[in-house]
CSV table of C-alpha atoms in Angstrom, one decimal:
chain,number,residue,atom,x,y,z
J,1,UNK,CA,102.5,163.1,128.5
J,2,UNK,CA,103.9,161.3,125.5
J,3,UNK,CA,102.2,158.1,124.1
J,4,UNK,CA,104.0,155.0,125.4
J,5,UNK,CA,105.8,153.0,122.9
J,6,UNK,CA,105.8,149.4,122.6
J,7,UNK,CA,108.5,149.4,120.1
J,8,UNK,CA,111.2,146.7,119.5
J,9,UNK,CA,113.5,148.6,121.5
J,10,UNK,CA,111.3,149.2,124.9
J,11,UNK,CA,111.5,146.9,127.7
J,12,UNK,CA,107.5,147.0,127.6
J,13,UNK,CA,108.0,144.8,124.4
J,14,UNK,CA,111.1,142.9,125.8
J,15,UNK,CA,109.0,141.8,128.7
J,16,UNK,CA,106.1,140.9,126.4
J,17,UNK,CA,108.6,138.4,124.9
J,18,UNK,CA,108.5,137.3,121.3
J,19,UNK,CA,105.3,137.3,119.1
J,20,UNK,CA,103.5,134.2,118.5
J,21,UNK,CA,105.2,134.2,114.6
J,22,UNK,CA,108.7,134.4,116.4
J,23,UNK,CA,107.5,131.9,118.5
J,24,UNK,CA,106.6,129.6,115.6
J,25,UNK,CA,110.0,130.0,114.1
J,26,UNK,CA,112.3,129.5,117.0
J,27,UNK,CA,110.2,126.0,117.6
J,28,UNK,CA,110.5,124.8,113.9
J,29,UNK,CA,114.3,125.3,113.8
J,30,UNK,CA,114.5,123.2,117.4
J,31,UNK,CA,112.6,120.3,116.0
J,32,UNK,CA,114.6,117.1,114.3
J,33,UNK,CA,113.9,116.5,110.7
J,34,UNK,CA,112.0,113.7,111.5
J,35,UNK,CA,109.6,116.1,113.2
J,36,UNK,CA,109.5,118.4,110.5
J,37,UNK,CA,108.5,115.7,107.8
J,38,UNK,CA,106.0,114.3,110.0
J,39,UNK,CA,104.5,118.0,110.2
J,40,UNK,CA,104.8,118.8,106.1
J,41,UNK,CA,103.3,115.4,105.7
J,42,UNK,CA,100.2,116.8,107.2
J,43,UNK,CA,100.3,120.0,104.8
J,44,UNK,CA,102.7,122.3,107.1
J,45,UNK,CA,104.6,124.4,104.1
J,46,UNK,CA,106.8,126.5,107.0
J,47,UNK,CA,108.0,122.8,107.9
J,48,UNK,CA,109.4,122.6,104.1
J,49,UNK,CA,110.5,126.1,104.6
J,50,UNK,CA,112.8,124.9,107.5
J,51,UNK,CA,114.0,121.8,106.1
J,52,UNK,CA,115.0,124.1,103.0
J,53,UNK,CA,116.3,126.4,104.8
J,54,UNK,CA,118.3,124.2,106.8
J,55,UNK,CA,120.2,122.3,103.6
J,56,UNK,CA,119.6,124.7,101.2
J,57,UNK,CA,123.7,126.2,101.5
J,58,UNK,CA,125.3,122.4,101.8
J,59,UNK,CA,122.9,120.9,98.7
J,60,UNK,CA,123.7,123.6,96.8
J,61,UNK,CA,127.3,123.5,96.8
J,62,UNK,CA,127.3,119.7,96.3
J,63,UNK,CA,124.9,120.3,93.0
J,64,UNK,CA,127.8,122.7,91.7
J,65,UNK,CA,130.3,120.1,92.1
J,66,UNK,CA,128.1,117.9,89.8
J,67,UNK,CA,125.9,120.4,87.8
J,68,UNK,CA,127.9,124.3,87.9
J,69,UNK,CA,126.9,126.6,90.3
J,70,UNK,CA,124.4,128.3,87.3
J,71,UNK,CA,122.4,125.1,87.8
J,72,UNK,CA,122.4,124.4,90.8
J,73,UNK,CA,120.0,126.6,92.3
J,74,UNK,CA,117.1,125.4,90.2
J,75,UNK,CA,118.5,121.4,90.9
J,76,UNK,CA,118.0,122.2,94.9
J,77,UNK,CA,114.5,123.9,94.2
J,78,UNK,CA,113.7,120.5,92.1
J,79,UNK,CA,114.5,118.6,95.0
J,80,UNK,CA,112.2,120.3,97.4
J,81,UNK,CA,109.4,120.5,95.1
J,82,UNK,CA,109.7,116.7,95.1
J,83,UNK,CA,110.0,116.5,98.2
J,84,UNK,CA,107.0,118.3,99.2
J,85,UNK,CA,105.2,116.5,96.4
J,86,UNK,CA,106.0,112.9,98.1
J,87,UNK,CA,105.3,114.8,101.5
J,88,UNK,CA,103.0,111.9,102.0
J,89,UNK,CA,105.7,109.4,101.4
J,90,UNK,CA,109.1,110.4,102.7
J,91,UNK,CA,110.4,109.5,106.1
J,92,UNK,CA,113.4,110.6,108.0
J,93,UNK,CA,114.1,107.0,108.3
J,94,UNK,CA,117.5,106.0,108.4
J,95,UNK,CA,118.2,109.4,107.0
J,96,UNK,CA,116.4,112.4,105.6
J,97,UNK,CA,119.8,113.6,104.7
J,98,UNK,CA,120.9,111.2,102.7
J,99,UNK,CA,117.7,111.2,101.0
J,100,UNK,CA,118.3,115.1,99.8
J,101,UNK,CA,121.8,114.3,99.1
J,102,UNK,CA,120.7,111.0,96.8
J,103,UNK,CA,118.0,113.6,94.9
J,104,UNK,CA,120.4,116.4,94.6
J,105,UNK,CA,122.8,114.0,93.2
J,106,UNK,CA,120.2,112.3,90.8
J,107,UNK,CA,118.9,115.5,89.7
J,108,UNK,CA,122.5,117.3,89.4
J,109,UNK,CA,123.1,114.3,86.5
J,110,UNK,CA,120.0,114.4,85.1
J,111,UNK,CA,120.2,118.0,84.4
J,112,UNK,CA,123.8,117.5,83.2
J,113,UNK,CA,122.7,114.9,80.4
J,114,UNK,CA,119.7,117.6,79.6
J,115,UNK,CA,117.2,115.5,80.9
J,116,UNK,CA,114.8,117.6,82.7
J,117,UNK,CA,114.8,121.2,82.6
J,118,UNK,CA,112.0,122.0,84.9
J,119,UNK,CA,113.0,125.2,86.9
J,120,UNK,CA,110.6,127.3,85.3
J,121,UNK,CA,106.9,125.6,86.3
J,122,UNK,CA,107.9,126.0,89.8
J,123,UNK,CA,108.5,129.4,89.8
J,124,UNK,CA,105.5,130.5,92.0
J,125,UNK,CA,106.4,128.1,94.7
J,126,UNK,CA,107.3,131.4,96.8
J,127,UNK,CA,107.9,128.7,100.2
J,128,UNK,CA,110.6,126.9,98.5
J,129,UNK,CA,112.0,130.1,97.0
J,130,UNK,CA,111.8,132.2,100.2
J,131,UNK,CA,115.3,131.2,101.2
J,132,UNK,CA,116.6,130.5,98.0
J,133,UNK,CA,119.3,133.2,98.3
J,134,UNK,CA,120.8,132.4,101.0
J,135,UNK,CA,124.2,131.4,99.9
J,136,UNK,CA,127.5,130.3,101.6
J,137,UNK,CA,130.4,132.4,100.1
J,138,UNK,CA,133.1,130.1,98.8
J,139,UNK,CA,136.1,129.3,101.2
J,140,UNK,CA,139.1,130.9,99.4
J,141,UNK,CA,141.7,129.9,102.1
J,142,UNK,CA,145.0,128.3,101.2
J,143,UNK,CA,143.9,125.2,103.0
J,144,UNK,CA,140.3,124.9,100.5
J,145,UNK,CA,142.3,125.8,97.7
J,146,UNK,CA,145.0,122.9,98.3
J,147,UNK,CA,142.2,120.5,98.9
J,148,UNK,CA,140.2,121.4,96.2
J,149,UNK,CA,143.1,121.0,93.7
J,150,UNK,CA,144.4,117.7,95.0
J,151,UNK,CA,140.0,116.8,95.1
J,152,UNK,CA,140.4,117.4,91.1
J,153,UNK,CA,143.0,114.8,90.5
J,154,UNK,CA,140.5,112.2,92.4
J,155,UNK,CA,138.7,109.4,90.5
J,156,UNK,CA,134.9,110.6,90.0
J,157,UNK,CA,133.8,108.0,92.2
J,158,UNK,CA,136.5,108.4,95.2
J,159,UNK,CA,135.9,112.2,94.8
J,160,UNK,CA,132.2,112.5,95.2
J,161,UNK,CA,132.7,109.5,98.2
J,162,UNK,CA,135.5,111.7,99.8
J,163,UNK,CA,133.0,114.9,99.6
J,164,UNK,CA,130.2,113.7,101.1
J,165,UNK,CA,132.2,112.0,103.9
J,166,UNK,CA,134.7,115.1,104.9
J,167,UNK,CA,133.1,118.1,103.3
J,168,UNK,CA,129.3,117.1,103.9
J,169,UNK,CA,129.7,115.0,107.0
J,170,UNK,CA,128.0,111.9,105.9
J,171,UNK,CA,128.5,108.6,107.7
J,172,UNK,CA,129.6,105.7,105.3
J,173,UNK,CA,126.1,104.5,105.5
J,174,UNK,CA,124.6,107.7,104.1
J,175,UNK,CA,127.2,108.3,101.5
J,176,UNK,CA,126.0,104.9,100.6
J,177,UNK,CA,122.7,105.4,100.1
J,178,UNK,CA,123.6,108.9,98.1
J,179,UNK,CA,125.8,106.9,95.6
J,180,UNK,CA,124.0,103.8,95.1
J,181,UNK,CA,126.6,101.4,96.8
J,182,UNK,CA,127.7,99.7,100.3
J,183,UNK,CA,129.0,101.2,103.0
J,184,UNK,CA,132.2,99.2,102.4
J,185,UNK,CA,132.7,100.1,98.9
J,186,UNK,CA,132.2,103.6,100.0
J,187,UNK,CA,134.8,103.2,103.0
J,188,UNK,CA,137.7,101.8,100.1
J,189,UNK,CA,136.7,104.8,98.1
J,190,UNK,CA,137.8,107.0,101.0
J,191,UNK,CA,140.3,105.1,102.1
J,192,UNK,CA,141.7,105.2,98.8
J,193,UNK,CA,141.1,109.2,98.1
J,194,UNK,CA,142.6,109.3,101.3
J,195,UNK,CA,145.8,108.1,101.2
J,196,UNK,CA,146.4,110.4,97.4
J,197,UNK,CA,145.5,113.6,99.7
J,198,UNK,CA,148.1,112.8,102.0
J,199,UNK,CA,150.5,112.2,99.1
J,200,UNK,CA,149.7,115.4,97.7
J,201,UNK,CA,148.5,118.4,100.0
J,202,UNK,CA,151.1,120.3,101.7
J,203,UNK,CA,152.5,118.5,104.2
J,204,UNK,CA,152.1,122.7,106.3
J,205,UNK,CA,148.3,122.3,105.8
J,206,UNK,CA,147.8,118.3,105.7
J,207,UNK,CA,147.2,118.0,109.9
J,208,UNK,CA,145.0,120.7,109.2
J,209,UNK,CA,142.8,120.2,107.4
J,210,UNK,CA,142.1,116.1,108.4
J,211,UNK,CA,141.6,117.9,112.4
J,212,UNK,CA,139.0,120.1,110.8
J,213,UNK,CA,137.3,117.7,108.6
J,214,UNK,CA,137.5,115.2,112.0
C-alpha cells in the first residue's frame, strides 16, 4: 500500500485548510492600516511588511515622478525605515496614507537636492526589503501616454496636486497634508490642471480617462 500524501494537491491537505503562517497572512492583509500600526507599534515587523507591501507599487511610482525611478526604490525603503523607527509615534489618524505620501514626497526632494543618501545602512533590513521588487509595469496605453504628456506641460504644483488626486486617489484633504497646504488651495490646483487637460488631451480619449480616474 503506498504511503499517503498530504501534499498541496490532496484533498487530505485541502480539508486540513491553510497552515497557521497562511493563516497569519490572509488576516494581516484583511486588517485596516490603523490595525496594522497599532500592531508594529507593539514590535509586529510582518505588520510593516504588510503596510509595505501594500503601498510599496503606488509610493514608488510617485518617488519617480519627483526623484527618477533609479532613486526611488531606496526613497520608499527610507520611508519605511522611518516609519518603523517612529512605530511608537505614528497613527493612522486622519490618514496613514497621506502620511507615506507626505514622507515619500519629503524624501524624493531631499534626495534630489543631495541631501541624504542613506540607502546603504539599511541594507540588512530584509522585512522592509522582502517586497521591495514587486513593481507595477508602466501603463504604455495611448490614454497614459496622452495624459502623461499633457501632465508635463502642468505647473509643478498643479501637477503633483493633479497626481495625487486622479492617479493616487487622494481626497483634497490628504493631498493637503502631502503638499503642505489647504484643501482649498489644493482643490484650485486641480481645478485649474483640470480645465488645461481638457484643453489638451484628445477629445477620443478625454471621457475616458476622467470615467477611469472617477
Amino acid at each position: 500500500m503506498p504511503p499517503l500524501s498530504l501534499g498541496h494537491d490532496t484533498p487530505w491537505r485541502r480539508r486540513l485548510g491553510p497552515s497557521p503562517r497562511e493563516e497569519a497572512r490572509q488576516t494581516l492583509a484583511d486588517q485596516s492600516d490603523a490595525d496594522l500600526v497599532a500592531r508594529m507599534a507593539l514590535g509586529d515587523e510582518a505588520s510593516l511588511s504588510e503596510l509595505h507591501k501594500r503601498y510599496n507599487g503606488e509610493l514608488r511610482a510617485f518617488a519617480t515622478a519627483t526623484a527618477g525611478a533609479a532613486e526611488a526604490r531606496a526613497v520608499v525603503q527610507e520611508v519605511f525605515v522611518e516609519l518603523w523607527n517612529r512605530r511608537r509615534e505614528v497613527t493612522a489618524d486622519p490618514s496613514l496614507r497621506a502620511y507615506l505620501f507626505r514622507a515619500t514626497r519629503t524624501r524624493a526632494l531631499d534626495n534630489v537636492r543631495g541631501r541624504h543618501r542613506w540607502t546603504a545602512r539599511f541594507k540588512s533590513l530584509d522585512m522592509v526589503r522582502s517586497h521591495a521588487a514587486e513593481t507595477n509595469p508602466p501603463d504604455s496605453s495611448p490614454l497614459a501616454t496622452a495624459v502623461a504628456r499633457v501632465e508635463a506641460t502642468l505647473p509643478a504644483r498643479q501637477r503633483e496636486a493633479f497626481g495625487l488626486y486622479y492617479r493616487h486617489g487622494l481626497t483634497y484633504v490628504e493631498v493637503g497634508t502631502v503638499m503642505g497646504v489647504s484643501w482649498g488651495v489644493v482643490r484650485n490646483y486641480v481645478y485649474l490642471a483640470t480645465q488645461t487637460v481638457r484643453k489638451k488631451m484628445p477629445q477620443d480619449l478625454l471621457a475616458d480617462y476622467f470615467a477611469d480616474a472617477s
